[in-house]
Amino acid sequence: MVIKNARALHFVFKIGDRTLSAKFYREILGMKTLRHEEFKEGCAAACNGPYDNRWSKTMIGYGPEDSHFVLELTYNYNVNSYVLGNDFQGITIRSKEALQRAKATDWKVESGNNGVNVLVAPGGYKFFVVDESQPSDTDPVEKVTLASSNLSNTIKYWNGILGMKILSQQDKSVLLSFGDNQAKLEFKDIGGPVERETSYGRIAFSVPEEELKAIDEAIKKADQKILTPLITLDTPGKASVTVIILADPDGHEICFVGDEQFRKLSEVDPEGDKMLNRYIEKDEKRKTEA
């Protein structure tokens, strides 16, 4: 099938330390809090992982979700850390400013391949930072890189079934995208099993809502895995959205959400930063009282 009008939205990270994570993403990478939401119980589509408890979601990025690829930071109360697997390889951003802020605050800057610097977020998530001025007219987030145990199977799934366009391909890697001017998805063959562990994330895309059923049918026809069948999720006081959650051959989780309602849900909340700070203050207060 060929998915039309798909839009890369965000990648989901689980965070165990909300205070330190907020510092890294806001003060080092220079991202902005777009919205913050608190939930009393687990998500019906396992948005926060396999946890049936109170949790929060913070959307953070360089600009509105309508035009930027952002990050979803999920925080499960009383879960302080996660085991890092080899499934998530890194996110590439273009921002010498982030490197300057890291050096000014003594946040470790590691050396990566081809002269690209590496910043490691709390939890062990890697960000490959290109030492060039952060663009103002395009999204600084360039691509998400995930591991593949078998590049041929990965390409058959993402290109052959989902219809993602191959932009370039080498012996051990492939770069894909659903469209121009949006974050790309890269897979690297790691020569062994992909181990997701408890820190595993999820990548999300939006499509016109009418295409969700076609995705459901195509995945069933190809005998591929559906983790959560078509379901409508509610966010208190905001728009409800319809989603389907898939898993590729290596278990990477993929969320497709109806674009029309998601655009309403993802509107920037001018109080998002204040709300996040409020709950961080509560976190710190609990720590001192413990």
Coordinates of C-alpha atoms in Angstrom, one line a residue:
M1 CA 0.0 0.0 0.0
V2 CA 1.0 3.6 -0.3
I3 CA 0.2 5.8 2.6
K4 CA -0.8 9.2 1.4
N5 CA -0.2 12.5 3.3
A6 CA 1.6 10.9 6.2
R7 CA 3.4 13.3 8.6
A8 CA 6.2 12.4 11.0
L9 CA 5.1 13.6 14.4
H10 CA 7.2 12.5 17.4
F11 CA 9.2 9.9 19.2
V12 CA 8.3 8.7 22.6
F13 CA 10.8 8.4 25.4
K14 CA 10.2 7.0 28.9
I15 CA 12.0 9.2 31.5
G16 CA 12.7 8.3 35.1
D17 CA 13.9 11.7 36.3
R18 CA 11.6 14.5 35.2
T19 CA 13.7 17.3 36.7
L20 CA 17.0 16.3 35.0
S21 CA 15.2 15.5 31.7
A22 CA 13.5 18.9 31.6
K23 CA 16.9 20.5 32.2
F24 CA 18.5 18.6 29.3
Y25 CA 15.8 19.1 26.7
R26 CA 15.0 22.7 27.6
E27 CA 18.4 24.1 28.8
I28 CA 20.8 22.0 26.7
L29 CA 19.0 21.2 23.5
G30 CA 17.0 24.4 23.7
M31 CA 13.6 22.9 23.1
K32 CA 10.3 24.4 24.3
T33 CA 7.5 22.8 26.3
L34 CA 4.6 22.6 23.9
R35 CA 2.1 21.0 26.3
H36 CA 2.0 18.9 29.4
E37 CA -0.8 16.5 30.4
E38 CA -1.3 14.4 33.6
F39 CA -3.2 11.1 33.6
K40 CA -4.6 9.2 36.6
E41 CA -4.3 5.7 35.0
G42 CA -2.5 3.9 32.3
C43 CA -3.2 4.6 28.6
A44 CA -5.5 2.2 26.7
A45 CA -2.9 2.1 23.9
A46 CA 0.0 1.6 26.3
C47 CA 1.3 5.1 25.5
N48 CA 3.2 5.1 28.8
G49 CA 4.3 1.5 28.4
P50 CA 2.8 -1.5 30.3
Y51 CA 2.0 0.5 33.4
D52 CA -1.4 0.9 34.9
N53 CA -0.6 3.9 37.1
R54 CA -0.5 7.7 37.2
W55 CA 1.7 9.1 34.5
S56 CA 2.4 12.3 32.6
K57 CA 3.1 13.3 29.0
T58 CA 5.2 16.3 28.0
M59 CA 5.5 17.3 24.4
I60 CA 8.7 19.2 23.8
G61 CA 10.4 20.4 20.6
Y62 CA 11.7 23.3 18.5
G63 CA 8.3 24.4 17.3
P64 CA 4.6 23.4 17.0
E65 CA 3.8 19.8 16.1
D66 CA 2.1 21.0 13.0
S67 CA 5.5 21.8 11.5
H68 CA 8.2 20.1 13.7
F69 CA 9.1 16.7 14.8
V70 CA 9.0 16.7 18.5
L71 CA 9.5 14.4 21.5
E72 CA 7.0 12.9 23.9
L73 CA 8.4 12.4 27.4
T74 CA 6.4 9.9 29.3
Y75 CA 6.9 9.8 33.1
N76 CA 5.5 7.0 35.2
Y77 CA 5.1 7.9 38.8
N78 CA 7.2 5.7 41.1
V79 CA 9.2 4.3 38.2
N80 CA 12.6 5.9 38.5
S81 CA 14.6 4.2 35.8
Y82 CA 14.4 1.9 32.7
V83 CA 16.8 -0.6 31.2
L84 CA 18.3 0.7 28.0
G85 CA 18.2 -1.6 24.9
N86 CA 19.9 -1.3 21.5
D87 CA 16.7 -0.6 19.6
F88 CA 17.0 3.2 19.7
Q89 CA 20.2 4.4 18.1
G90 CA 19.8 8.2 18.2
I91 CA 18.3 11.4 16.9
T92 CA 20.2 13.8 14.7
I93 CA 19.8 17.5 15.2
R94 CA 21.6 20.5 13.7
S95 CA 22.5 22.9 16.4
K96 CA 25.9 24.3 17.3
E97 CA 24.0 26.3 19.9
A98 CA 23.1 23.1 21.8
L99 CA 26.8 22.2 21.9
Q100 CA 27.7 25.6 23.2
R101 CA 25.1 25.4 26.0
A102 CA 26.4 21.9 26.9
K103 CA 30.0 23.0 27.1
A104 CA 29.0 26.1 29.1
T105 CA 27.2 24.0 31.7
D106 CA 29.7 21.1 31.8
W107 CA 27.3 18.6 30.2
K108 CA 29.5 16.0 28.6
V109 CA 30.0 16.2 24.8
E110 CA 31.2 12.9 23.3
S111 CA 32.8 12.4 20.0
G112 CA 31.0 10.4 17.4
N113 CA 31.6 9.2 13.9
N114 CA 32.4 11.6 11.1
G115 CA 33.0 14.4 13.5
V116 CA 29.4 14.5 14.8
N117 CA 29.2 15.3 18.5
V118 CA 27.0 13.2 20.8
L119 CA 24.9 14.4 23.7
V120 CA 23.4 11.8 26.0
A121 CA 20.1 12.6 27.6
P122 CA 19.1 11.3 31.0
G123 CA 18.1 7.7 30.5
G124 CA 20.9 7.1 28.0
Y125 CA 19.2 8.4 24.9
K126 CA 21.7 9.6 22.3
F127 CA 21.5 12.8 20.3
F128 CA 23.9 13.3 17.4
V129 CA 24.5 17.0 17.1
V130 CA 25.8 18.5 13.8
D131 CA 28.0 21.5 14.7
E132 CA 26.3 24.0 12.4
S133 CA 24.0 26.9 13.2
Q134 CA 20.5 25.8 14.1
P135 CA 18.2 26.6 11.2
S136 CA 15.4 29.1 11.8
D137 CA 13.3 28.3 8.7
T138 CA 13.4 24.5 9.0
D139 CA 13.2 21.9 11.8
P140 CA 16.6 21.3 13.4
V141 CA 15.5 17.7 14.0
E142 CA 16.8 15.8 10.9
K143 CA 16.3 12.1 11.5
V144 CA 15.5 9.3 14.0
T145 CA 17.8 6.2 13.8
L146 CA 16.6 2.8 14.9
A147 CA 18.3 -0.6 14.9
S148 CA 17.5 -3.4 12.4
S149 CA 18.4 -7.1 12.8
N150 CA 17.7 -7.7 9.1
L151 CA 17.8 -4.8 6.8
S152 CA 16.0 -6.7 4.0
N153 CA 13.0 -7.5 6.3
T154 CA 13.0 -3.9 7.5
I155 CA 12.8 -2.5 4.0
K156 CA 10.1 -5.0 3.0
Y157 CA 8.0 -3.7 5.9
W158 CA 8.5 0.0 5.9
N159 CA 8.8 0.5 2.1
G160 CA 6.9 -2.6 0.8
I161 CA 4.0 -2.6 3.2
L162 CA 3.8 0.9 4.6
G163 CA 5.0 2.6 1.4
M164 CA 7.7 4.8 3.0
K165 CA 10.0 6.2 0.3
I166 CA 13.6 5.1 0.2
L167 CA 15.8 8.2 0.0
S168 CA 19.1 6.4 0.1
Q169 CA 20.4 2.9 0.9
Q170 CA 23.8 1.4 1.8
D171 CA 24.9 -2.1 2.7
K172 CA 24.1 -1.6 6.4
S173 CA 21.6 1.3 6.4
V174 CA 18.6 2.7 4.8
L175 CA 17.0 6.2 5.0
L176 CA 13.3 6.6 4.5
S177 CA 10.6 9.3 4.6
F178 CA 6.9 9.8 4.0
G179 CA 7.5 13.2 2.5
D180 CA 9.7 16.3 2.0
N181 CA 10.5 18.7 4.7
Q182 CA 9.9 16.3 7.6
A183 CA 12.1 14.3 9.8
K184 CA 13.5 11.1 8.2
L185 CA 13.7 7.6 9.6
E186 CA 16.9 5.7 9.4
F187 CA 17.6 2.0 10.1
K188 CA 21.0 0.6 10.7
D189 CA 21.7 -3.2 10.6
I190 CA 23.4 -4.0 13.9
G191 CA 24.2 -7.6 12.8
G192 CA 22.3 -9.2 15.7
P193 CA 19.0 -9.2 17.6
V194 CA 17.3 -6.0 18.5
E195 CA 16.9 -5.8 22.2
R196 CA 14.1 -3.4 23.3
E197 CA 14.3 -3.8 27.1
T198 CA 12.1 -1.6 29.3
S199 CA 13.2 1.7 27.8
Y200 CA 11.7 1.0 24.4
G201 CA 10.0 3.9 22.6
R202 CA 7.5 4.5 19.9
I203 CA 7.5 6.6 16.7
A204 CA 4.3 8.3 15.6
F205 CA 2.9 9.5 12.3
S206 CA -0.4 11.1 11.4
V207 CA -2.5 10.3 8.4
P208 CA -6.0 11.5 7.2
E209 CA -8.4 9.7 9.5
E210 CA -10.0 7.9 6.6
E211 CA -6.7 6.1 5.9
L212 CA -6.5 4.4 9.3
K213 CA -8.8 1.7 8.2
A214 CA -6.8 1.0 5.1
I215 CA -3.6 0.7 7.2
D216 CA -5.4 -1.8 9.5
E217 CA -6.5 -3.9 6.5
A218 CA -3.1 -3.8 4.8
I219 CA -1.3 -4.9 8.0
K220 CA -3.8 -7.8 8.5
K221 CA -3.4 -8.8 4.8
A222 CA 0.4 -8.9 5.2
D223 CA 0.0 -10.9 8.4
Q224 CA 2.0 -8.4 10.4
K225 CA 1.5 -7.4 14.1
I226 CA -1.1 -5.0 15.4
L227 CA -0.4 -4.2 19.1
T228 CA -3.5 -2.0 19.6
P229 CA -6.4 -2.2 17.0
L230 CA -8.1 1.0 16.0
I231 CA -9.1 2.8 19.2
T232 CA -10.2 6.2 20.2
L233 CA -8.2 7.8 23.0
D234 CA -9.5 10.6 25.3
T235 CA -7.4 13.4 26.8
P236 CA -9.3 15.3 29.5
G237 CA -10.5 18.7 28.2
K238 CA -9.0 18.1 24.8
A239 CA -9.8 16.4 21.4
S240 CA -10.2 12.7 21.2
V241 CA -8.0 10.9 18.6
T242 CA -8.2 7.6 16.8
V243 CA -5.0 5.6 16.6
I244 CA -3.7 2.2 15.6
I245 CA -0.5 0.8 17.1
L246 CA 1.7 -1.5 15.0
A247 CA 5.0 -3.3 15.5
D248 CA 7.6 -3.9 12.7
P249 CA 9.6 -7.2 12.4
D250 CA 12.0 -6.0 15.1
G251 CA 9.2 -5.0 17.5
H252 CA 9.6 -1.2 16.9
E253 CA 6.3 0.3 17.9
I254 CA 4.5 2.6 15.4
C255 CA 1.5 4.8 16.1
F256 CA -0.7 6.1 13.3
V257 CA -3.1 8.7 14.4
G258 CA -5.9 10.6 12.6
D259 CA -4.5 13.9 11.5
E260 CA -7.6 16.0 11.7
Q261 CA -8.3 15.5 15.4
F262 CA -4.6 15.3 16.3
R263 CA -4.0 18.8 15.0
K264 CA -6.6 20.0 17.5
L265 CA -5.1 17.9 20.3
S266 CA -1.6 19.1 19.6
E267 CA -2.2 22.8 19.7
V268 CA 0.5 24.5 21.8
D269 CA -0.6 25.2 25.3
P270 CA 0.9 28.6 26.5
E271 CA 0.7 27.3 30.1
G272 CA 2.5 24.0 29.3
D273 CA 5.9 25.2 30.6
K274 CA 4.3 26.5 33.9
M275 CA 2.4 23.2 34.3
L276 CA 5.5 21.1 33.8
N277 CA 7.4 23.3 36.3
R278 CA 4.6 22.9 38.9
Y279 CA 4.8 19.1 38.8
I280 CA 8.6 19.2 38.9
E281 CA 8.4 21.2 42.0
K282 CA 6.0 18.6 43.5
D283 CA 8.5 15.9 42.5
E284 CA 11.3 17.7 44.3
K285 CA 9.2 18.2 47.4
R286 CA 8.4 14.5 47.6
K287 CA 12.1 13.7 47.4
T288 CA 12.9 15.9 50.3
E289 CA 10.0 14.5 52.4
A290 CA 10.9 10.9 51.6

